[in-house]
CSV table of C-alpha atoms in Angstrom, one decimal:
chain,number,residue,atom,x,y,z
A,1,MET,CA,0.0,0.0,0.0
A,2,SER,CA,1.1,3.6,-0.4
A,3,ASP,CA,3.2,5.2,2.3
A,4,MET,CA,1.1,8.3,2.9
A,5,LYS,CA,-2.3,9.5,1.7
A,6,THR,CA,-3.9,12.8,2.3
A,7,GLY,CA,-6.7,12.2,4.7
A,8,SER,CA,-10.2,13.7,5.2
A,9,LYS,CA,-10.6,17.1,6.7
A,10,ARG,CA,-13.6,15.8,8.6
A,11,ALA,CA,-13.6,16.9,12.2
A,12,GLY,CA,-11.6,14.5,14.4
A,13,LEU,CA,-9.7,12.9,11.6
A,14,PRO,CA,-6.1,13.8,11.0
A,15,THR,CA,-5.5,15.7,7.7
A,16,ARG,CA,-2.7,13.3,6.9
A,17,TYR,CA,-2.4,9.7,8.0
A,18,VAL,CA,-0.2,6.7,7.3
A,19,ILE,CA,-1.7,3.8,5.4
A,20,ASN,CA,0.6,0.8,5.6
A,21,THR,CA,-1.7,-2.0,6.5
A,22,VAL,CA,-5.3,-3.1,6.2
A,23,LYS,CA,-5.7,-2.3,9.9
A,24,ASP,CA,-4.8,1.3,9.1
A,25,VAL,CA,-7.5,1.4,6.5
A,26,ASN,CA,-10.0,-0.2,8.9
A,27,LYS,CA,-9.2,2.4,11.6
A,28,ILE,CA,-10.0,5.2,9.2
A,29,GLU,CA,-13.1,3.5,8.1
A,30,TYR,CA,-14.2,3.0,11.7
A,31,GLU,CA,-13.6,6.6,12.7
A,32,MET,CA,-15.4,8.0,9.7
A,33,SER,CA,-18.4,5.7,10.3
A,34,ILE,CA,-18.5,6.5,14.0
A,35,GLN,CA,-18.6,10.2,13.2
A,36,ARG,CA,-21.5,9.9,10.8
A,37,PRO,CA,-24.8,11.0,12.2
A,38,ILE,CA,-27.1,8.1,13.3
A,39,ALA,CA,-29.4,8.9,10.4
A,40,ASP,CA,-26.6,8.4,7.9
A,41,ARG,CA,-25.5,5.2,9.6
A,42,ILE,CA,-28.9,3.7,9.2
A,43,ASN,CA,-29.6,5.0,5.7
A,44,ASN,CA,-26.3,3.8,4.4
A,45,SER,CA,-26.3,0.4,6.1
A,46,PHE,CA,-29.7,-1.1,5.7
A,47,ILE,CA,-30.3,-2.5,2.3
A,48,LYS,CA,-32.9,-4.7,0.8
A,49,THR,CA,-32.2,-7.5,-1.7
A,50,TYR,CA,-34.3,-10.5,-2.4
A,51,LYS,CA,-33.3,-13.6,-0.4
A,52,PRO,CA,-34.6,-16.8,-1.8
A,53,VAL,CA,-36.8,-18.9,0.4
A,54,ILE,CA,-36.5,-16.5,3.4
A,55,ASP,CA,-38.4,-13.8,1.6
A,56,ASP,CA,-41.0,-16.2,0.2
A,57,ALA,CA,-43.2,-16.4,3.3
A,58,PRO,CA,-44.8,-13.5,5.3
A,59,TYR,CA,-43.4,-15.1,8.5
A,60,ARG,CA,-41.9,-18.1,10.0
A,61,ILE,CA,-42.0,-19.3,13.6
A,62,PHE,CA,-39.5,-21.5,15.3
A,63,SER,CA,-39.9,-22.9,18.9
A,64,SER,CA,-36.2,-23.0,19.3
A,65,LEU,CA,-33.0,-21.7,17.6
A,66,THR,CA,-32.0,-25.3,17.1
A,67,ASP,CA,-35.1,-25.8,15.0
A,68,TYR,CA,-34.3,-22.6,13.1
A,69,ARG,CA,-30.7,-23.7,12.4
A,70,SER,CA,-31.9,-27.1,11.2
A,71,TRP,CA,-34.4,-25.4,8.8
A,72,CYS,CA,-31.6,-23.1,7.5
A,73,GLU,CA,-29.3,-26.1,6.9
A,74,LYS,CA,-32.1,-28.0,5.1
A,75,CYS,CA,-34.0,-25.4,3.2
A,76,LEU,CA,-31.7,-22.4,2.4
A,77,PRO,CA,-29.2,-22.3,-0.4
A,78,LYS,CA,-25.7,-22.7,1.0
A,79,TRP,CA,-24.4,-19.5,-0.6
A,80,LEU,CA,-26.7,-17.4,1.7
A,81,GLY,CA,-24.3,-18.3,4.5
A,82,TYR,CA,-26.9,-19.4,7.1
A,83,GLY,CA,-25.4,-22.8,7.5
A,84,LYS,CA,-22.5,-23.9,9.7
B,1,MET,CA,-40.6,-8.8,-4.2
B,2,VAL,CA,-41.1,-5.2,-3.0
B,3,ASN,CA,-38.0,-3.5,-1.6
B,4,ARG,CA,-38.6,-2.3,1.9
B,5,PRO,CA,-35.4,-0.5,3.1
B,6,PHE,CA,-35.1,0.3,6.8
B,7,SER,CA,-34.4,4.0,6.7
B,8,TYR,CA,-33.9,6.5,9.5
B,9,PRO,CA,-37.5,7.7,9.6
B,10,VAL,CA,-38.7,4.1,9.9
B,11,ALA,CA,-36.2,3.4,12.7
B,12,GLU,CA,-37.3,6.6,14.5
B,13,LYS,CA,-40.9,5.5,14.2
B,14,LEU,CA,-40.1,2.0,15.4
B,15,ALA,CA,-38.4,3.5,18.5
B,16,LYS,CA,-41.2,5.9,19.2
B,17,VAL,CA,-44.0,3.3,18.8
B,18,PHE,CA,-42.2,0.7,20.8
B,19,SER,CA,-41.5,3.3,23.6
B,20,LYS,CA,-45.2,4.4,23.5
B,21,HIS,CA,-46.3,0.8,24.0
B,22,GLY,CA,-43.7,0.2,26.7
B,23,VAL,CA,-42.0,-2.6,24.8
B,24,GLU,CA,-38.9,-4.0,26.4
B,25,TYR,CA,-36.4,-4.8,23.6
B,26,LEU,CA,-32.8,-4.4,22.5
B,27,PHE,CA,-31.3,-4.3,19.0
B,28,ILE,CA,-28.9,-7.1,18.5
B,29,GLY,CA,-26.9,-8.7,15.6
B,30,LYS,CA,-25.3,-6.7,12.9
B,31,SER,CA,-28.2,-4.1,13.0
B,32,GLY,CA,-27.2,-3.4,16.6
B,33,ALA,CA,-23.5,-3.1,15.7
B,34,ILE,CA,-24.3,-0.7,12.9
B,35,LEU,CA,-26.1,1.6,15.4
B,36,TYR,CA,-22.7,1.8,17.3
B,37,GLY,CA,-21.1,2.9,14.0
B,38,PHE,CA,-19.9,-0.5,12.6
B,39,PRO,CA,-19.3,0.1,8.9
B,40,ASP,CA,-21.2,-2.7,7.3
B,41,THR,CA,-24.5,-3.5,5.7
B,42,THR,CA,-27.4,-5.7,6.6
B,43,GLN,CA,-30.9,-6.4,5.4
B,44,ASP,CA,-33.1,-7.1,8.4
B,45,ILE,CA,-33.6,-5.8,11.9
B,46,ASP,CA,-32.8,-8.2,14.8
B,47,LEU,CA,-34.6,-7.4,18.0
B,48,PHE,CA,-34.1,-9.2,21.3
B,49,PRO,CA,-37.4,-8.6,23.3
B,50,GLU,CA,-37.9,-9.5,26.9
B,51,LYS,CA,-39.8,-12.8,26.9
B,52,SER,CA,-43.0,-12.3,28.8
B,53,ARG,CA,-46.7,-12.5,27.9
B,54,LYS,CA,-47.1,-8.8,28.9
B,55,ASN,CA,-44.3,-7.8,26.6
B,56,GLY,CA,-45.6,-10.0,23.8
B,57,ILE,CA,-48.9,-8.3,23.9
B,58,ARG,CA,-47.2,-4.9,23.7
B,59,ILE,CA,-45.0,-6.0,20.8
B,60,VAL,CA,-48.1,-7.1,18.8
B,61,ALA,CA,-49.8,-3.8,19.5
B,62,ALA,CA,-46.7,-1.9,18.4
B,63,LEU,CA,-46.1,-3.9,15.3
B,64,LYS,CA,-49.8,-3.4,14.2
B,65,GLU,CA,-49.4,0.3,14.7
B,66,LEU,CA,-46.2,0.2,12.5
B,67,GLY,CA,-48.2,-1.5,9.7
B,68,PHE,CA,-47.4,-5.1,10.2
B,69,GLU,CA,-50.3,-7.5,9.4
B,70,ILE,CA,-50.4,-9.9,12.4
B,71,ASP,CA,-52.7,-12.8,12.1
B,72,GLN,CA,-53.8,-15.0,15.0
B,73,THR,CA,-50.9,-17.5,14.5
B,74,LEU,CA,-48.3,-14.9,14.5
B,75,GLU,CA,-49.9,-13.0,17.4
B,76,LYS,CA,-49.9,-16.2,19.5
B,77,ALA,CA,-46.3,-16.9,18.7
B,78,ILE,CA,-45.1,-13.5,19.7
B,79,ILE,CA,-47.2,-13.5,22.9
B,80,GLU,CA,-45.8,-16.9,23.8
B,81,GLY,CA,-42.3,-15.7,23.0
B,82,LYS,CA,-41.4,-18.4,20.5
B,83,ASP,CA,-37.6,-18.4,20.4
B,84,PHE,CA,-37.3,-17.1,16.8
B,85,VAL,CA,-40.0,-15.3,14.8
B,86,GLN,CA,-39.0,-14.1,11.3
B,87,ILE,CA,-41.3,-11.6,9.8
B,88,ARG,CA,-41.1,-10.7,6.1
B,89,GLY,CA,-44.5,-9.4,5.3
B,90,GLY,CA,-44.4,-6.1,7.0
B,91,PRO,CA,-43.0,-2.6,6.2
B,92,PHE,CA,-39.5,-3.9,6.9
B,93,ASP,CA,-37.8,-7.2,7.5
B,94,LEU,CA,-37.8,-8.1,11.2
B,95,ASP,CA,-36.4,-10.9,13.3
B,96,LEU,CA,-37.7,-11.3,16.8
B,97,VAL,CA,-35.1,-13.3,18.7
B,98,PHE,CA,-36.5,-14.2,22.2
B,99,ALA,CA,-33.6,-16.5,23.0
B,100,PRO,CA,-30.4,-15.4,21.2
B,101,ASP,CA,-27.4,-17.6,21.2
B,102,GLY,CA,-24.6,-16.7,23.6
B,103,ILE,CA,-26.7,-14.3,25.8
B,104,ASP,CA,-27.7,-15.6,29.3
B,105,SER,CA,-30.8,-13.5,29.9
B,106,TYR,CA,-32.6,-10.4,28.8
B,107,ASP,CA,-32.0,-8.7,32.2
B,108,THR,CA,-28.2,-9.2,32.0
B,109,ALA,CA,-28.2,-8.0,28.4
B,110,LYS,CA,-30.2,-4.9,29.4
B,111,LYS,CA,-27.8,-4.0,32.1
B,112,ASN,CA,-24.9,-4.1,29.6
B,113,ALA,CA,-26.8,-2.3,26.9
B,114,HIS,CA,-26.5,1.2,25.6
B,115,VAL,CA,-29.1,3.7,24.3
B,116,ILE,CA,-27.8,5.1,21.1
B,117,ALA,CA,-29.0,8.6,20.1
B,118,ASP,CA,-31.3,8.7,23.1
B,119,MET,CA,-33.6,6.4,21.2
B,120,PHE,CA,-32.3,3.0,20.2
B,121,PRO,CA,-31.6,0.5,23.0
B,122,VAL,CA,-28.8,-1.7,21.8
B,123,ALA,CA,-27.2,-4.8,23.4
B,124,SER,CA,-23.5,-4.3,24.2
B,125,LEU,CA,-21.1,-5.0,21.4
B,126,ARG,CA,-19.6,-7.7,23.7
B,127,ASP,CA,-23.0,-9.4,23.8
B,128,ILE,CA,-23.5,-9.0,20.0
B,129,ILE,CA,-20.1,-10.6,19.4
B,130,ALA,CA,-20.8,-13.4,21.9
B,131,SER,CA,-24.0,-14.1,20.2
B,132,LYS,CA,-22.4,-14.3,16.8
B,133,ARG,CA,-19.6,-16.4,18.1
B,134,LYS,CA,-22.0,-18.9,19.6
B,135,ALA,CA,-24.2,-19.0,16.4
B,136,ASN,CA,-21.1,-19.7,14.4
B,137,ARG,CA,-22.7,-19.7,11.0
B,138,GLN,CA,-20.7,-18.9,7.9
B,139,ARG,CA,-22.1,-15.4,7.8
B,140,ASP,CA,-21.2,-14.9,11.5
B,141,ARG,CA,-17.6,-16.1,11.0
B,142,GLU,CA,-17.2,-13.8,8.1
B,143,VAL,CA,-17.8,-10.7,10.2
B,144,LEU,CA,-16.5,-11.7,13.6
B,145,ASP,CA,-12.8,-10.7,13.2
B,146,ARG,CA,-13.8,-7.3,11.9
B,147,LEU,CA,-16.4,-6.9,14.6
B,148,GLU,CA,-13.8,-7.7,17.3
B,149,ASP,CA,-11.4,-5.2,15.7
B,150,PHE,CA,-14.1,-2.5,15.7
B,151,TYR,CA,-14.9,-3.2,19.4
B,152,HIS,CA,-11.2,-2.8,20.3
B,153,TYR,CA,-11.1,0.4,18.3
B,154,LEU,CA,-14.1,1.8,20.1
B,155,LYS,CA,-12.6,0.9,23.5
B,156,THR,CA,-9.3,2.5,22.6
B,157,ARG,CA,-11.1,5.6,21.3
B,158,GLU,CA,-13.1,5.9,24.5
B,159,ASN,CA,-10.0,5.6,26.7
B,160,SER,CA,-7.9,8.0,24.7
B,161,PRO,CA,-7.4,11.6,26.1
B,162,GLY,CA,-9.9,14.0,24.7
B,163,SER,CA,-12.3,11.3,23.6
B,164,HIS,CA,-16.0,12.0,23.9
């Protein structure tokens, strides 16, 4: 990664910061996100895309999380990531 | 499928209506972490409500006011506090998790929780992380390292001179 990048002038962030590692990038991303107003955090972060099976019923009820996990393993496409 | 994004006005309305009805609940999961400022995305809202008949009745009333269609089966499940209720037919996607993995009790979680923006009660990041670690699904494992990293960043930030 590059040695030095010019940073944001957003309040609380250094105007110049060192980017050497992914962790450095993460820290900048964390700080910028924390400083966003709560409305921006919500509006930027909640998205809606169709999830097969899950979105195909108005609701589902499970008596235990074990039952829910079993249903996920059995009924959901693996690529959704709900399996173990 | 109709898109139903969870926007700030909707979140604000949820908080106000739940408060009006006296619902005991906490945001958990990635939606809770996002309220702390975790930079990521999610699709649904995970709420951890206190499991009691009284609270269940309040949740049903609040959800109806928010525009959810609650039939008798769903109403009964919420009032009984079935461990996991996944609702996709309402104004936004909502999971009610009455018994989340890795969290001992609602009362303990409530003691550790924070209210974000004077409005959103959110389980502690430690509890959110513990819950994801215990669930240990592929989607949980993918986010855990970054969530831990974010938690440590927040702690360091809070403890640094001049922090607020």
